[in-house]
Amino acid sequence: MIITRKDFEEYELRYRTTFINSLSGYRQAFLIGTRSGDGFSNLAIFNSLVHIGASPALYGFVCRPDTIRRDTLNNILETGQYTINYIKSSDYKKAHQTSAKYDREISEFTACGFSEEYVPEFHAPFVKEAPVKIAMQLQQKTDIQLNGTILIIGSVERIEMDDTLLHEDGFVNLTSADVLACSGLDAYYEPKMKGRLAYAKANQETKNIPGY
Amino acid sequence: MIITRKDFEEYELRYRTTFINSLSGYRQAFLIGTRSGDGFSNLAIFNSLVHIGASPALYGFVCRPDTIRRDTLNNILETGQYTINYIKSSDYKKAHQTSAKYDREISEFTACGFSEEYVPEFHAPFVKEAPVKIAMQLQQKTDIQLNGTILIIGSVERIEMDDTLLHEDGFVNLTSADVLACSGLDAYYEPKMKGRLAYAKANQETKNIPGY
């Protein structure tokens, strides 16, 4: 089937949101942990992690200022710190539940069944149950004028994960920790690895990296 | 294990790139098709698709101006048009091969075994073998000063895919078309759906959407 811009611009709003969002494909599901200056912790699921660069190590994510995830954004802008926590695939319902509208005074950690964990000299809470925990420091807020969304870019400051996830060439094997993937606003996946491929060279056959 | 910023900043460059890149998790693998003003077609694999918004329908991707994917960027800036093509999981080796360094005069379509497909009034080539083909119009180029990368944002103009992928609430089911996911620079995955979850509400149990 062919769907033109004219077609989908006539779709009913919720149908259209589901369509355009799920069409954009598979992504990393992650929980952002924050804490306000006055000590209220917050946890919210996001799905727009973007690798910006490795040197310096920068990750971005996109958010809308007018959604229920506003607490996350406010806390990051106020404190400069946040955590990225990957989700065990068996925790997908608890993680999804963080997208519900809770009052600012209610911590989604408690409401959704996750445990807060802190490390010295870092203000934002980690998710104790997360197989990968990343401490982030805000570096840049970029306003996207086209539709009022915001790209938040932060530097990777600290990573905690099981030793076995890190392979000998630096590759992080998320499948061995059952890390959850997602698409759209409500679909969750367990990826199964097909393989890793060696650096591609023109006029040479594509080769698998042994062991994957 | 705990890895601090000080630790990974001392990693050897290639190890560090693999580490930070694969740590950023699962993503959509896609081929960007472009054609220069003087008619040279180009195809390159990317993995940084970002959903920017549904109304208007905007997708972004991140690229570095100094890589071998420079042809893609130049063609987009010159013509304003590009295509996003998802990859059948069985085509993962051919898709990875487009990351090799080919001369500008050599089309990665031919070199890697994909077929060009055109539609009226659109300059950029689609990948005939792709289960999902999206025509994009450049809307904005944002320079990320922190590390010299570029965020390209385009509007979705036209989608072509099999009827069966589109479900009754607007959800696009990519698993039924064996669409490929990836992580890092060389790892490829087939996602398996765990389920879709209903819109979350505070103080209500998380519910599955029936049929998933």
PDB file of N, CA, C and O in Angstrom, chain A residues 164-172 196 209-210 212, chain B residues 15 18:
ATOM      1  N   THR A 164      30.182  -9.534  32.645  1.00  0.00           N
ATOM      2  CA  THR A 164      30.045 -10.443  31.503  1.00  0.00           C
ATOM      3  C   THR A 164      29.473  -9.757  30.263  1.00  0.00           C
ATOM      4  O   THR A 164      29.580 -10.283  29.157  1.00  0.00           O
ATOM      5  N   LEU A 165      28.869  -8.567  30.435  1.00  0.00           N
ATOM      6  CA  LEU A 165      28.288  -7.886  29.273  1.00  0.00           C
ATOM      7  C   LEU A 165      29.361  -7.283  28.374  1.00  0.00           C
ATOM      8  O   LEU A 165      29.132  -7.034  27.193  1.00  0.00           O
ATOM      9  N   LEU A 166      30.523  -6.978  28.940  1.00  0.00           N
ATOM     10  CA  LEU A 166      31.577  -6.300  28.179  1.00  0.00           C
ATOM     11  C   LEU A 166      32.500  -7.326  27.524  1.00  0.00           C
ATOM     12  O   LEU A 166      33.188  -8.080  28.206  1.00  0.00           O
ATOM     13  N   HIS A 167      32.496  -7.331  26.199  1.00  0.00           N
ATOM     14  CA  HIS A 167      33.319  -8.297  25.469  1.00  0.00           C
ATOM     15  C   HIS A 167      34.707  -7.732  25.182  1.00  0.00           C
ATOM     16  O   HIS A 167      34.968  -6.541  25.391  1.00  0.00           O
ATOM     17  N   GLU A 168      35.584  -8.590  24.643  1.00  0.00           N
ATOM     18  CA  GLU A 168      37.001  -8.214  24.617  1.00  0.00           C
ATOM     19  C   GLU A 168      37.361  -7.084  23.641  1.00  0.00           C
ATOM     20  O   GLU A 168      38.425  -6.492  23.756  1.00  0.00           O
ATOM     21  N   ASP A 169      36.478  -6.774  22.683  1.00  0.00           N
ATOM     22  CA  ASP A 169      36.783  -5.650  21.788  1.00  0.00           C
ATOM     23  C   ASP A 169      36.005  -4.387  22.171  1.00  0.00           C
ATOM     24  O   ASP A 169      35.961  -3.427  21.404  1.00  0.00           O
ATOM     25  N   GLY A 170      35.378  -4.400  23.368  1.00  0.00           N
ATOM     26  CA  GLY A 170      34.643  -3.218  23.827  1.00  0.00           C
ATOM     27  C   GLY A 170      33.150  -3.306  23.577  1.00  0.00           C
ATOM     28  O   GLY A 170      32.384  -2.457  24.039  1.00  0.00           O
ATOM     29  N   PHE A 171      32.705  -4.354  22.861  1.00  0.00           N
ATOM     30  CA  PHE A 171      31.287  -4.512  22.555  1.00  0.00           C
ATOM     31  C   PHE A 171      30.478  -4.863  23.812  1.00  0.00           C
ATOM     32  O   PHE A 171      30.882  -5.710  24.594  1.00  0.00           O
ATOM     33  N   VAL A 172      29.345  -4.172  23.987  1.00  0.00           N
ATOM     34  CA  VAL A 172      28.457  -4.447  25.115  1.00  0.00           C
ATOM     35  C   VAL A 172      27.312  -5.331  24.621  1.00  0.00           C
ATOM     36  O   VAL A 172      26.528  -4.916  23.758  1.00  0.00           O
ATOM     37  N   ARG A 196      27.361 -10.477  14.398  1.00  0.00           N
ATOM     38  CA  ARG A 196      28.140  -9.243  14.252  1.00  0.00           C
ATOM     39  C   ARG A 196      28.990  -9.388  13.001  1.00  0.00           C
ATOM     40  O   ARG A 196      29.499 -10.472  12.708  1.00  0.00           O
ATOM     41  N   ILE A 209      31.940 -11.737  12.476  1.00  0.00           N
ATOM     42  CA  ILE A 209      32.927 -11.752  13.551  1.00  0.00           C
ATOM     43  C   ILE A 209      32.744 -13.088  14.277  1.00  0.00           C
ATOM     44  O   ILE A 209      31.632 -13.405  14.708  1.00  0.00           O
ATOM     45  N   PRO A 210      33.809 -13.894  14.366  1.00  0.00           N
ATOM     46  CA  PRO A 210      33.643 -15.222  14.983  1.00  0.00           C
ATOM     47  C   PRO A 210      33.119 -15.112  16.405  1.00  0.00           C
ATOM     48  O   PRO A 210      33.468 -14.185  17.137  1.00  0.00           O
ATOM     49  N   TYR A 212      29.879 -14.837  17.246  1.00  0.00           N
ATOM     50  CA  TYR A 212      28.553 -14.192  17.336  1.00  0.00           C
ATOM     51  C   TYR A 212      27.581 -14.819  16.327  1.00  0.00           C
ATOM     52  O   TYR A 212      28.004 -15.423  15.391  1.00  0.00           O
TER      53      TYR A 212
ATOM     54  N   TYR B  15      38.367   0.688  20.552  1.00  0.00           N
ATOM     55  CA  TYR B  15      37.698  -0.013  21.659  1.00  0.00           C
ATOM     56  C   TYR B  15      36.630   0.904  22.276  1.00  0.00           C
ATOM     57  O   TYR B  15      35.492   0.505  22.511  1.00  0.00           O
ATOM     58  N   THR B  18      33.596   1.383  19.933  1.00  0.00           N
ATOM     59  CA  THR B  18      32.745   0.184  20.000  1.00  0.00           C
ATOM     60  C   THR B  18      31.961   0.156  21.308  1.00  0.00           C
ATOM     61  O   THR B  18      30.761  -0.134  21.322  1.00  0.00           O
TER      62      THR B  18
END
